[in-house]
Short mmCIF file of C-alpha atoms and ligand atoms in Angstrom, two decimals:
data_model
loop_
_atom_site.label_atom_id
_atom_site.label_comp_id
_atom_site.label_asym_id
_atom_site.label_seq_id
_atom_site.Cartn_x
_atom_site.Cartn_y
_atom_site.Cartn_z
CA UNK A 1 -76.92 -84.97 61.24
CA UNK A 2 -75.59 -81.16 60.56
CA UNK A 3 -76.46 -80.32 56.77
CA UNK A 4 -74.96 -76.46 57.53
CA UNK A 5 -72.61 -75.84 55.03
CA UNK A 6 -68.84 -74.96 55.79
CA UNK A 7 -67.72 -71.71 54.16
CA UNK A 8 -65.04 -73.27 52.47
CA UNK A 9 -68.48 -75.57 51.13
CA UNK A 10 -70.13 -72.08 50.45
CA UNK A 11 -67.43 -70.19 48.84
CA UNK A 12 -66.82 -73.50 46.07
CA UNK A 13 -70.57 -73.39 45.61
CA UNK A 14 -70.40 -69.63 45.05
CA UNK A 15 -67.61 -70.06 42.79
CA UNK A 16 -68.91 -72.94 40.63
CA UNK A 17 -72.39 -70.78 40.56
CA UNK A 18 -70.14 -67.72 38.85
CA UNK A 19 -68.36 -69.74 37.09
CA UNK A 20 -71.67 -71.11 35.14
CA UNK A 21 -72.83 -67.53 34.48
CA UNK A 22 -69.79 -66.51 33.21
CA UNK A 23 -68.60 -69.69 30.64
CA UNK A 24 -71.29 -72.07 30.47
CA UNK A 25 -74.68 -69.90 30.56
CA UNK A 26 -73.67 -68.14 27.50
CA UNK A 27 -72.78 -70.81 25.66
CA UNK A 28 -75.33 -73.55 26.25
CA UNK A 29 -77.31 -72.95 23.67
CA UNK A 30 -73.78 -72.70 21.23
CA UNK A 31 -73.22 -76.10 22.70
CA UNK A 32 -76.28 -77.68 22.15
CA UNK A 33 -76.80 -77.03 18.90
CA UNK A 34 -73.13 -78.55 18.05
CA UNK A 35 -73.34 -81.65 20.00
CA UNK A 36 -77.34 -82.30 18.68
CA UNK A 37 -76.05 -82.05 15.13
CA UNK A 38 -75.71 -85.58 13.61
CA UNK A 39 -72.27 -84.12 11.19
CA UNK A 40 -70.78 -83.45 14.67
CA UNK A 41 -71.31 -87.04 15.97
CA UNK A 42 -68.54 -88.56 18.12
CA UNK A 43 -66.54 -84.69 18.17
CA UNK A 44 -65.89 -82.94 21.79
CA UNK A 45 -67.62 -79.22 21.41
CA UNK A 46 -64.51 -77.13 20.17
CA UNK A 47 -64.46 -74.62 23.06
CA UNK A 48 -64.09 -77.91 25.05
CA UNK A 49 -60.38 -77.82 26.37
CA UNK A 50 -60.06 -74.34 26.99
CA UNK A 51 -63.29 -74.27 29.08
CA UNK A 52 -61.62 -77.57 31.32
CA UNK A 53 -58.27 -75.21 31.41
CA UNK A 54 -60.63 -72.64 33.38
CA UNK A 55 -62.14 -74.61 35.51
CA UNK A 56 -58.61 -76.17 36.49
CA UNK A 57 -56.81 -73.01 36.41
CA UNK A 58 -59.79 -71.88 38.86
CA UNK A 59 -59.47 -74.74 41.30
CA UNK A 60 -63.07 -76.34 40.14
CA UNK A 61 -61.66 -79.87 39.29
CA UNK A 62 -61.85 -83.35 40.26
CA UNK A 63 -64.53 -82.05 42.83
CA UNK A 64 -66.02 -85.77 43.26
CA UNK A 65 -63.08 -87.63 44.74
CA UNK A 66 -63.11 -87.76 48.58
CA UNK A 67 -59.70 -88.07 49.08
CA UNK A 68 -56.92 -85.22 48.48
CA UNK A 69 -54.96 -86.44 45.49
CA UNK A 70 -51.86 -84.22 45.53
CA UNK A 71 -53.26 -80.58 44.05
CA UNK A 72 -55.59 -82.74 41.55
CA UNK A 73 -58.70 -82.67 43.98
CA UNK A 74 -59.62 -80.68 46.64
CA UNK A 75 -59.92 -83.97 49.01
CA UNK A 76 -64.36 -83.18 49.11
CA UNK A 77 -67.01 -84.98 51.18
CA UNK A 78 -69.37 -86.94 49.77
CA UNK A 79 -71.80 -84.35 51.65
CA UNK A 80 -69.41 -80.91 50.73
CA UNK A 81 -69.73 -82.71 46.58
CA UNK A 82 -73.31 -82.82 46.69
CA UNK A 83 -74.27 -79.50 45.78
CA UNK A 84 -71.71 -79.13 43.57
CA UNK A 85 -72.91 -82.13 41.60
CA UNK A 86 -76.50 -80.71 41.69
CA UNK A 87 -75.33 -77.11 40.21
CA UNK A 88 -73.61 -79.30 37.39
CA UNK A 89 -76.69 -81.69 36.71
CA UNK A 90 -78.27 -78.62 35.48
CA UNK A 91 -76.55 -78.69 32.35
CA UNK A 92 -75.88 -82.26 31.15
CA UNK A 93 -72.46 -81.73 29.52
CA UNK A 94 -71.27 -79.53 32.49
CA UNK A 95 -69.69 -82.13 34.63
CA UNK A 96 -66.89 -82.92 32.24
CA UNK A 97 -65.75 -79.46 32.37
CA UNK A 98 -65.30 -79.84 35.62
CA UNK A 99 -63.95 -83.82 35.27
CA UNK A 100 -66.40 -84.62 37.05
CA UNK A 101 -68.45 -86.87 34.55
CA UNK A 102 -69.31 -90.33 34.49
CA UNK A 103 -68.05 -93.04 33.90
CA UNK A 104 -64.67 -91.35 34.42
CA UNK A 105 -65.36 -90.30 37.96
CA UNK A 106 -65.82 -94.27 39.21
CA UNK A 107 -63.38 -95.34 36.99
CA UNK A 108 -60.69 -92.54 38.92
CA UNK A 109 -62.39 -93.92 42.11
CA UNK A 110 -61.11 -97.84 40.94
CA UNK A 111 -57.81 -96.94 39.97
CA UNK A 112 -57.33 -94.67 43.01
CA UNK A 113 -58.78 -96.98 45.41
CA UNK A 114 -57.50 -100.78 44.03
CA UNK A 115 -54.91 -99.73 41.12
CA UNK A 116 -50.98 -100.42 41.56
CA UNK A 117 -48.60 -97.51 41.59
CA UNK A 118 -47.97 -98.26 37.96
CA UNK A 119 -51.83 -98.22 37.26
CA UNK A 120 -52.12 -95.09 38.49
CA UNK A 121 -49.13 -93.56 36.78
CA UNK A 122 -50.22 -94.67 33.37
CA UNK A 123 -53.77 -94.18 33.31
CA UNK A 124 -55.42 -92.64 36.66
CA UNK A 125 -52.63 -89.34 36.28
CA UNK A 126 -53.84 -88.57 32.79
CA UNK A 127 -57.66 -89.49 33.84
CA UNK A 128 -57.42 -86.93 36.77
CA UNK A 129 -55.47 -84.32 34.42
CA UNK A 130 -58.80 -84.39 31.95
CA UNK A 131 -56.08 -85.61 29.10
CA UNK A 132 -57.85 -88.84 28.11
CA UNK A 133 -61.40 -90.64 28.98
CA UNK A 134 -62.20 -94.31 29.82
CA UNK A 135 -65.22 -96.74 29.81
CA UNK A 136 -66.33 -99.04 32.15
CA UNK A 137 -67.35 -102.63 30.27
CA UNK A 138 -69.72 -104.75 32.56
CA UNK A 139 -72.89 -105.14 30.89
CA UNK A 140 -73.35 -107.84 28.58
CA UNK A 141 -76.50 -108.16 25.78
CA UNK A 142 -76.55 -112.12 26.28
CA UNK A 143 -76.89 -112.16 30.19
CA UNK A 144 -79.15 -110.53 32.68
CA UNK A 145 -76.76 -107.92 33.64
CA UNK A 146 -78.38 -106.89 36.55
CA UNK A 147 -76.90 -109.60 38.58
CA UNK A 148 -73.26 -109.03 37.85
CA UNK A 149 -72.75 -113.00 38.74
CA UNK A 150 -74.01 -113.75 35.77
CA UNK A 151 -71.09 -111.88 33.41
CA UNK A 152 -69.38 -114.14 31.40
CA UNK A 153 -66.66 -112.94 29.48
CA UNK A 154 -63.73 -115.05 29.40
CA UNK A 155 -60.19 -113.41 31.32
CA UNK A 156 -57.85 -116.69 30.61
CA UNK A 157 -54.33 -116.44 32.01
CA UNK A 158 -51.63 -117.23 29.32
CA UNK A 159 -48.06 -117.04 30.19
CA UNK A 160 -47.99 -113.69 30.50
CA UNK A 161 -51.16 -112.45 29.62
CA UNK A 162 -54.26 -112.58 30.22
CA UNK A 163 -56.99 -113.52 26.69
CA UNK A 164 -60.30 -111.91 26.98
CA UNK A 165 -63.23 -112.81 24.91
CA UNK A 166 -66.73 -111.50 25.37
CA UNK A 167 -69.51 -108.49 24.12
CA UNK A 168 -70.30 -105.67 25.80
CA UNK A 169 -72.58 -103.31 24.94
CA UNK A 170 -74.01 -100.23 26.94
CA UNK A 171 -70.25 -99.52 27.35
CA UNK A 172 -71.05 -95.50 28.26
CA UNK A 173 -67.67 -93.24 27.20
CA UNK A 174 -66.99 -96.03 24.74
CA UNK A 175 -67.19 -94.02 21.65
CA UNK A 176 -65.28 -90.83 22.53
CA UNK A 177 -62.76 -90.56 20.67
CA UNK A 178 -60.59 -89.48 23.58
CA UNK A 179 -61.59 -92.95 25.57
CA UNK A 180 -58.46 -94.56 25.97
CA UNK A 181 -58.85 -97.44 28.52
CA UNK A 182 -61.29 -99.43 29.93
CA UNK A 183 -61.89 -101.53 32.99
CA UNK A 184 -63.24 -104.72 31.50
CA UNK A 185 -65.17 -106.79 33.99
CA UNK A 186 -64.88 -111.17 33.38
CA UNK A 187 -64.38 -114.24 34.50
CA UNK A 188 -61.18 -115.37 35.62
CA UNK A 189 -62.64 -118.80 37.42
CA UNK A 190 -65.96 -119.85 36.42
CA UNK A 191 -65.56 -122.67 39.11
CA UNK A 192 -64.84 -120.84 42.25
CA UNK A 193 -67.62 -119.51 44.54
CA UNK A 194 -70.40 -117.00 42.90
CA UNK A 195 -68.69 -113.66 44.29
CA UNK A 196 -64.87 -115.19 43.26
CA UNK A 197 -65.30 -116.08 39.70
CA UNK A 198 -65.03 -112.40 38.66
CA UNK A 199 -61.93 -110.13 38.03
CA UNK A 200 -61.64 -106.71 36.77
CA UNK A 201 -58.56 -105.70 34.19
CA UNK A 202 -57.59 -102.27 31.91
CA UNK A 203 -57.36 -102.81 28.71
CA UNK A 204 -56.71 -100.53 26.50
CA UNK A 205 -59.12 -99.08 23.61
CA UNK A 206 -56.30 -99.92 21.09
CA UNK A 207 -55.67 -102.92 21.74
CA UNK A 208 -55.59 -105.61 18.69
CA UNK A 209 -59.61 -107.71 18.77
CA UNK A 210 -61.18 -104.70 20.55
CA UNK A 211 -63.73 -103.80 17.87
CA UNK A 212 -66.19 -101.22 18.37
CA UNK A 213 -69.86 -102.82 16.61
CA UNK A 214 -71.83 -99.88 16.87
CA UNK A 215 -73.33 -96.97 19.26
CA UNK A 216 -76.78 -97.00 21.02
CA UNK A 217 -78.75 -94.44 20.98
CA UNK A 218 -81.34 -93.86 23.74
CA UNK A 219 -84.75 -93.12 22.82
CA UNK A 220 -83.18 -91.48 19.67
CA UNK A 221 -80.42 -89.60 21.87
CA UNK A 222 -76.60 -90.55 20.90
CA UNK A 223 -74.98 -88.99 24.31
CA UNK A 224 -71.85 -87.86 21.91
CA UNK A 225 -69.65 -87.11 22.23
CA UNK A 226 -69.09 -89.93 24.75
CA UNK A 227 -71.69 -92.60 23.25
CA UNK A 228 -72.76 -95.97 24.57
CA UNK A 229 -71.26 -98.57 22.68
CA UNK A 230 -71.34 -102.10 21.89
CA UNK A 231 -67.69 -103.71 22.15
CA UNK A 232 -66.54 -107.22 20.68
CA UNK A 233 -63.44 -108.56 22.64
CA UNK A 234 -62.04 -111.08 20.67
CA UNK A 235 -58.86 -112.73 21.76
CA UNK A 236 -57.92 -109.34 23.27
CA UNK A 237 -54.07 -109.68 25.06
CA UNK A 238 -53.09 -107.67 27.90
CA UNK A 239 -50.12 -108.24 30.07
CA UNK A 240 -50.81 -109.76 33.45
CA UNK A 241 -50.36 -106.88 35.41
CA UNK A 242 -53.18 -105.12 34.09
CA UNK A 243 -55.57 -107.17 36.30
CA UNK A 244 -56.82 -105.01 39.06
CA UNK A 245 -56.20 -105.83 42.80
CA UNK A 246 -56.07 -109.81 42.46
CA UNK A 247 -58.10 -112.42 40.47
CA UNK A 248 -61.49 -113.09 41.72
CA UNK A 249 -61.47 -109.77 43.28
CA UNK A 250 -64.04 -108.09 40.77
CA UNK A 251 -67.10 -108.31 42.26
CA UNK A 252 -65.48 -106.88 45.44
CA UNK A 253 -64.07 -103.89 43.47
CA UNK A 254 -68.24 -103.26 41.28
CA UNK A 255 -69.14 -103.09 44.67
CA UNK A 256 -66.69 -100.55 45.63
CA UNK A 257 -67.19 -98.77 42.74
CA UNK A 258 -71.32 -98.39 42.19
CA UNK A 259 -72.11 -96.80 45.66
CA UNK A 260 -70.15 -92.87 45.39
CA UNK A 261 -71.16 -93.20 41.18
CA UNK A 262 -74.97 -94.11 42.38
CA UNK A 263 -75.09 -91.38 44.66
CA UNK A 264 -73.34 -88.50 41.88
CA UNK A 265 -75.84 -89.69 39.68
CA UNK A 266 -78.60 -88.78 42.29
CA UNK A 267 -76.99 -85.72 43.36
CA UNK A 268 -77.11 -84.59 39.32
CA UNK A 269 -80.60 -85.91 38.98
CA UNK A 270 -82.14 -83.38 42.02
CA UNK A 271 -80.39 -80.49 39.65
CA UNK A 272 -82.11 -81.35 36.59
CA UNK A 273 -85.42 -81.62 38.63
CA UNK A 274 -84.46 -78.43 40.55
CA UNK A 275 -83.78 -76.53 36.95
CA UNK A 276 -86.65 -78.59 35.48
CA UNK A 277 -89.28 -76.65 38.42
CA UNK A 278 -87.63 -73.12 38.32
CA UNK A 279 -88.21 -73.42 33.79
CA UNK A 280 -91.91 -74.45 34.35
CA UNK A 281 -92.28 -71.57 37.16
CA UNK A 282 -91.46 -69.32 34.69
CA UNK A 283 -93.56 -70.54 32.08
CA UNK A 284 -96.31 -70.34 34.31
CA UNK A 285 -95.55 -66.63 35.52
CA UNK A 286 -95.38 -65.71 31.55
CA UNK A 287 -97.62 -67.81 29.63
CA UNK A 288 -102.06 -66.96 29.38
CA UNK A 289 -104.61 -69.46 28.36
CA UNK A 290 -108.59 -69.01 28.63
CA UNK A 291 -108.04 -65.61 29.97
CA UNK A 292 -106.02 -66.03 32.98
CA UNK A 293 -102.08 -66.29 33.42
CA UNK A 294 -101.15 -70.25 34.32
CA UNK A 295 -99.77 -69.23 37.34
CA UNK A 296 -103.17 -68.24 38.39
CA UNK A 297 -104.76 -72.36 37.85
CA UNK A 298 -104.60 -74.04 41.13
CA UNK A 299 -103.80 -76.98 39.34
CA UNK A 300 -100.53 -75.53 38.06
CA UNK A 301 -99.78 -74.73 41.25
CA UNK A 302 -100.66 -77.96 42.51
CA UNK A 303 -97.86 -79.16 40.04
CA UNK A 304 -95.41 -76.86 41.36
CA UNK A 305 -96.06 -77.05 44.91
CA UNK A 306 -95.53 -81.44 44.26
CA UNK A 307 -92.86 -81.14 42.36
CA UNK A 308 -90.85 -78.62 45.32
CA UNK A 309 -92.15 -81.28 47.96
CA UNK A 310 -90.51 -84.25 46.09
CA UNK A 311 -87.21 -82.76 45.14
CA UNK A 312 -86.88 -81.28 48.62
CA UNK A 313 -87.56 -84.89 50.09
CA UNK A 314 -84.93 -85.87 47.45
CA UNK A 315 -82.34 -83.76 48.08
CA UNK A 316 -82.66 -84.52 51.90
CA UNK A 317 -82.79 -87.76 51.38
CA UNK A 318 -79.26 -87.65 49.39
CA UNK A 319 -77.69 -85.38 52.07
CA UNK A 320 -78.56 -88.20 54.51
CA UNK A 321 -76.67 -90.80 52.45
CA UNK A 322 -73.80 -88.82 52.19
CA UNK A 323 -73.44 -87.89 55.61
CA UNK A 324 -73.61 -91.40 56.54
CA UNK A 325 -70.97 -92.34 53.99
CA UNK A 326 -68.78 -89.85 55.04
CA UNK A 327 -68.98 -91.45 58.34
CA UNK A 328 -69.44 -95.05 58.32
CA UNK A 329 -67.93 -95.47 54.78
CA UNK A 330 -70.39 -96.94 52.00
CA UNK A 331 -70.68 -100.74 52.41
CA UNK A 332 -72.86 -99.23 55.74
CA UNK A 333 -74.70 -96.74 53.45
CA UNK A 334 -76.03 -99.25 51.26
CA UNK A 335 -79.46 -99.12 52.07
CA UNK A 336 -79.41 -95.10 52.20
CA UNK A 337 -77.82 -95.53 48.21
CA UNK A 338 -80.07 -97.80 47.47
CA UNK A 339 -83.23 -95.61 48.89
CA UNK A 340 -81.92 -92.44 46.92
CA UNK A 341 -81.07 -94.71 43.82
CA UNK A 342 -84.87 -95.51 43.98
CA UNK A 343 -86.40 -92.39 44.86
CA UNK A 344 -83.84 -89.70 42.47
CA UNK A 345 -84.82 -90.71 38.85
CA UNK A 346 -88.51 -91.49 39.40
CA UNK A 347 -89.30 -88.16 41.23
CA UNK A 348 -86.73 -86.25 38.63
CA UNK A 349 -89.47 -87.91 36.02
CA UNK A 350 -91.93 -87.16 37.82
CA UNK A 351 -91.08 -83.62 37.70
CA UNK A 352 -89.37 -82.87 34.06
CA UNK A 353 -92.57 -84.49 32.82
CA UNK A 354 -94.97 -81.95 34.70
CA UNK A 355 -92.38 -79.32 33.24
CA UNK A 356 -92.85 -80.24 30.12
CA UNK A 357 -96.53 -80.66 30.19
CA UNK A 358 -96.38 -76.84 31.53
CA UNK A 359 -94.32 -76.41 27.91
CA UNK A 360 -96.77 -77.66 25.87
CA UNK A 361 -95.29 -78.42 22.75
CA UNK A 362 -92.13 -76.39 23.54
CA UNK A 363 -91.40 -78.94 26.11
CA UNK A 364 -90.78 -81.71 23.76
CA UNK A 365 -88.68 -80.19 21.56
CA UNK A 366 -85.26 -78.70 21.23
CA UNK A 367 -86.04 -75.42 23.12
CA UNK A 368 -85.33 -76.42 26.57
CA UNK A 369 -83.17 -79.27 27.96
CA UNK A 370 -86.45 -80.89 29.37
CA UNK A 371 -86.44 -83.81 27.04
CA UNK A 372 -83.25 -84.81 27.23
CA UNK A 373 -83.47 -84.35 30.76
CA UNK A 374 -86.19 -86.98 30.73
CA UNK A 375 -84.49 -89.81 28.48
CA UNK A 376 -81.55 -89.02 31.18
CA UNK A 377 -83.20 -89.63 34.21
CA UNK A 378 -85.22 -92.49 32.53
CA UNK A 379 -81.90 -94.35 31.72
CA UNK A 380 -80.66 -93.78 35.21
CA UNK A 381 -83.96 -96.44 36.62
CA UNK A 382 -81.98 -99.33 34.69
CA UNK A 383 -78.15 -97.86 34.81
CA UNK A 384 -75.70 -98.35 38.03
CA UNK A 385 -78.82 -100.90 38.62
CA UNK A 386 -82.27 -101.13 37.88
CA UNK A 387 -84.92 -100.20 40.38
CA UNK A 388 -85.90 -103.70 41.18
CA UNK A 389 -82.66 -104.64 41.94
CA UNK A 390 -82.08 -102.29 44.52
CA UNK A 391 -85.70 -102.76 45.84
CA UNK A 392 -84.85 -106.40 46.07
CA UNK A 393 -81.94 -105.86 48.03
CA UNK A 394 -82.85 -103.07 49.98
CA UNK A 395 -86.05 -105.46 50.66
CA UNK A 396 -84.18 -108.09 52.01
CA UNK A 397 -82.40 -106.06 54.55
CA UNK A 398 -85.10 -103.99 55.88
CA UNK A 399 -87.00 -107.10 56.48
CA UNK A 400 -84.17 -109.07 57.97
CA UNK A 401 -83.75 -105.67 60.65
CA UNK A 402 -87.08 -106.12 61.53
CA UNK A 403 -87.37 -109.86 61.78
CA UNK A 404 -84.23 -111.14 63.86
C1 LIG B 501 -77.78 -95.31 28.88
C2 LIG B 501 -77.17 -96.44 29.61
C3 LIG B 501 -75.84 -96.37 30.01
C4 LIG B 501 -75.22 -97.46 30.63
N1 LIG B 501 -73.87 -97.39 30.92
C5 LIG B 501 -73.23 -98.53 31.32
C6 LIG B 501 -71.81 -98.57 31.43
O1 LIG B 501 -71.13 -97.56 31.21
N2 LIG B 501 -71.21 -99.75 31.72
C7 LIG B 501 -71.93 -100.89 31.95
O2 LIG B 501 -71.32 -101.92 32.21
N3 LIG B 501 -73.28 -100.87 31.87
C8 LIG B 501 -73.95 -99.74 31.56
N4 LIG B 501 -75.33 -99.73 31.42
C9 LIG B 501 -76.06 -100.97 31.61
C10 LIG B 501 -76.95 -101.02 32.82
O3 LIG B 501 -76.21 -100.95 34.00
C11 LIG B 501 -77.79 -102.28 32.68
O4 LIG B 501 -78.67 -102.09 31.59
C12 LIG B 501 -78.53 -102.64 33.93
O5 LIG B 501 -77.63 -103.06 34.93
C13 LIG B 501 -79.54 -103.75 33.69
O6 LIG B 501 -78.94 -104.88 33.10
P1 LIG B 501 -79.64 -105.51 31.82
O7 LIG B 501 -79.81 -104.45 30.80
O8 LIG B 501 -78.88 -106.72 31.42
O9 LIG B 501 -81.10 -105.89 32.30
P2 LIG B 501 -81.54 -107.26 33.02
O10 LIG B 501 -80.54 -107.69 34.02
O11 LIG B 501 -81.93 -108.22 31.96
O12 LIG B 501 -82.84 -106.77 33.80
C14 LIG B 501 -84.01 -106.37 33.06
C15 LIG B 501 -85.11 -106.01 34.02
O13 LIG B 501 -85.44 -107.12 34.80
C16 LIG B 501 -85.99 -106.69 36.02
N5 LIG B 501 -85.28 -107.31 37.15
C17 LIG B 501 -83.98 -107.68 37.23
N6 LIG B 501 -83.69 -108.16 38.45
C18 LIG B 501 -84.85 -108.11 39.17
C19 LIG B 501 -85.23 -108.45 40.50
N7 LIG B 501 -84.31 -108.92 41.38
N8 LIG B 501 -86.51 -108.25 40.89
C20 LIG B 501 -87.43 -107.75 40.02
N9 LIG B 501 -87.13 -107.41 38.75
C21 LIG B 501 -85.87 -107.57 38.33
C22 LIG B 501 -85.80 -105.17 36.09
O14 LIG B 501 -86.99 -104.53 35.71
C23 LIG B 501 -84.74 -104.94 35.04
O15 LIG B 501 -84.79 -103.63 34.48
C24 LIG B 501 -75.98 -98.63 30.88
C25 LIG B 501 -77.33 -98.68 30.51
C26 LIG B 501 -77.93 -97.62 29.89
C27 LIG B 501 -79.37 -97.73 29.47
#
């Protein structure tokens, strides 16, 4: 295992690094206050587009996929991404600048990977271009979502078409305006064996019976302009070709898609801790209580010395799984995702919340990102699979090495 950097690794990292001071530094707080303002709900930031035109124009796009795709991506490792995708977790809106943002990223990685050539030239071109947005609808209120056997919207072949009926909800991207398609997860054949039954097809946000209910917030947070929505299909009609690689081939293509998404989402989480530990430094170096600067309390330092232990463990620990992706591809990684998909959002609590405590009250507020940090990396212990899921699984197999 080599984590040395290539230059041309260094020289992107030094270049993403500038380009944050020089357009998204001095705007963050711009930014902030635009998107956290409830008469801007569901509206992109209007500097928006002509901050994603830099970032192309600079050569700072489509960073995530590992594969060349003509001059759209530089053709990354999953281990040359990941400190990309940590500079960009520092600022939770960053990544889309960069179209690098969830769920976008594994819905690229789908269409890429499993699409047809005319898949790809209708949706996946203007996806990687930044011109339109997607969802990805999997999660259903009625079922235990966490086993994705259990999903049971209706796909029903007619003539044709295929007739999809079913509620989604948690449908991430699903209110953006710009969100034009989504990859709609159901059952094509509820009779076949457990891992068959599923298929995966695009449907289009326009499409007559898609009705949006209503966004979710998270603990108060509305994630706009992108949103989490809940989605009513009802008697929604798409031609047949829009199913993806085959009927009964869905469960095949989650799989596919969860384990590069799990490990972004890991890779962004170790920047928000990483930014989360250099903020409560510096409250510590400036702030004086009972006399003495924080800094100076050994159990402030105790905080700070943790916290740098458990995000460097982290961040090693996601290197690893990329390496070993980039080598043995990720049905081998599994157990390294599923490790780092334990271990990233509890130690990223773990440390925004011992920023914020360092904060006092400003820590809880609107003054730093800390909070929203926190509701993020709190959501990421249920999304792309809850902790117990992964434990479960990565349970089984450990045990199963060690008892054969
Ligand atoms: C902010 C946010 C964004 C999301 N974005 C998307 C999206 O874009 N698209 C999408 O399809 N979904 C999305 N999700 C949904 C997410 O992936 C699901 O919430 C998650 O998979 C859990 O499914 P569930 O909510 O049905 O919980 P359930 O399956 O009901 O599980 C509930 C709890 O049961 C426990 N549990 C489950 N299985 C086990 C086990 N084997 N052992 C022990 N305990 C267990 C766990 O504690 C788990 O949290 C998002 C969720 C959130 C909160």
């Amino acid at each position: 295992m080599n984590f040395e950097y290539s230059e041309k690794n260094i020289e992107l990292q030094q270049r993403l690094i500038a380009f944050f001071e020089e357009h998204i530094l001095p705007v963050e707080e711009e930014v902030n206050t635009f998107l956290y303002n409830p008469d801007n709900r569901w509206k992109p930031w209007p500097g928006m587009e002509d901050l994603k035109a830099k970032a192309k124009a600079a050569g700072l796009w489509n960073l995530f996929l590992p594969k060349s795709y003509g001059n759209l991506s530089p053709g990354l490792t999953n281990l040359e991404y990941a400190p990309l995708a940590e500079i960009m977790g520092r600022i939770l809106w960053s990544s889309e600048i960069f179209n690098c943002s969830a769920p976008d990223t594994g819905n690229m990685e789908v269409l890429a990977k499993y699409g047809s050539p005319e898949h790809q030239k209708q949706w996946l071109a203007p996806l990687m271009n930044g011109e339109i947005r997607s969802a990805f609808l999997m999660t259903e209120p009625q079922v235990a979502s966490s086993d994705a056997t259990n999903i049971e919207t209706s796909i029903v072949k007619d003539g044709d078409e295929y007739v999809i009926n079913g509620t989604k909800w948690w449908s991430s991207g699903g209110m953006n305006p710009d969100c034009k398609i989504a990859i709609v997860m159901g059952k094509t054949d509820p009779d076949a064996s457990r891992h068959q039954q599923q298929s995966m097809v695009l449907v289009p946000m326009d499409t007559p019976g898609l009705k949006i209910i209503r966004p979710l917030s998270v603990f108060g947070f509305y994630d706009s302009p992108e949103g989490h929505a809940e989605i009513v299909l009802d008697n929604v009609r798409v031609p047949k070709e829009n199913l993806i690689l085959g009927e009964g081939k869905g469960f095949e293509i989650a799989q596919g898609r969860l384990g590069p998404g799990r490990i972004h989402h890991c890779m962004r989480l170790i920047g928000m801790a990483q930014r989360s530990l250099e903020l409560m430094s510096k409250r510590a170096a400036e702030r004086i209580a009972f006399g003495k600067t924080f800094k100076d309390y050994s159990s402030i330092r105790q905080e700070i010395a943790q916290s740098q232990c458990e995000i460097e463990q982290a961040r090693l620990l996601t290197l690893s799984a990329a390496d070993r992706m980039d080598k043995l591809g990720n049905k081998a990684s599994k157990d390294l995702i599923a490790m780092i998909k334990i271990v990233a959002p509890n130690m990223a609590l773990k440390v925004i919340d011992r920023a914020m405590q360092i904060h006092g009250g400003k820590g809880v507020g609107p003054d730093t990102p800390l909070a929203h940090f926190f509701v993020a990396a709190r959501m990421l212990r249920l999304a792309d699979g809850p902790d117990e899921v992964h434990m479960y699984q990565l349970g089984k197999s450990v045990i199963k090495k060690y008892s054969e």
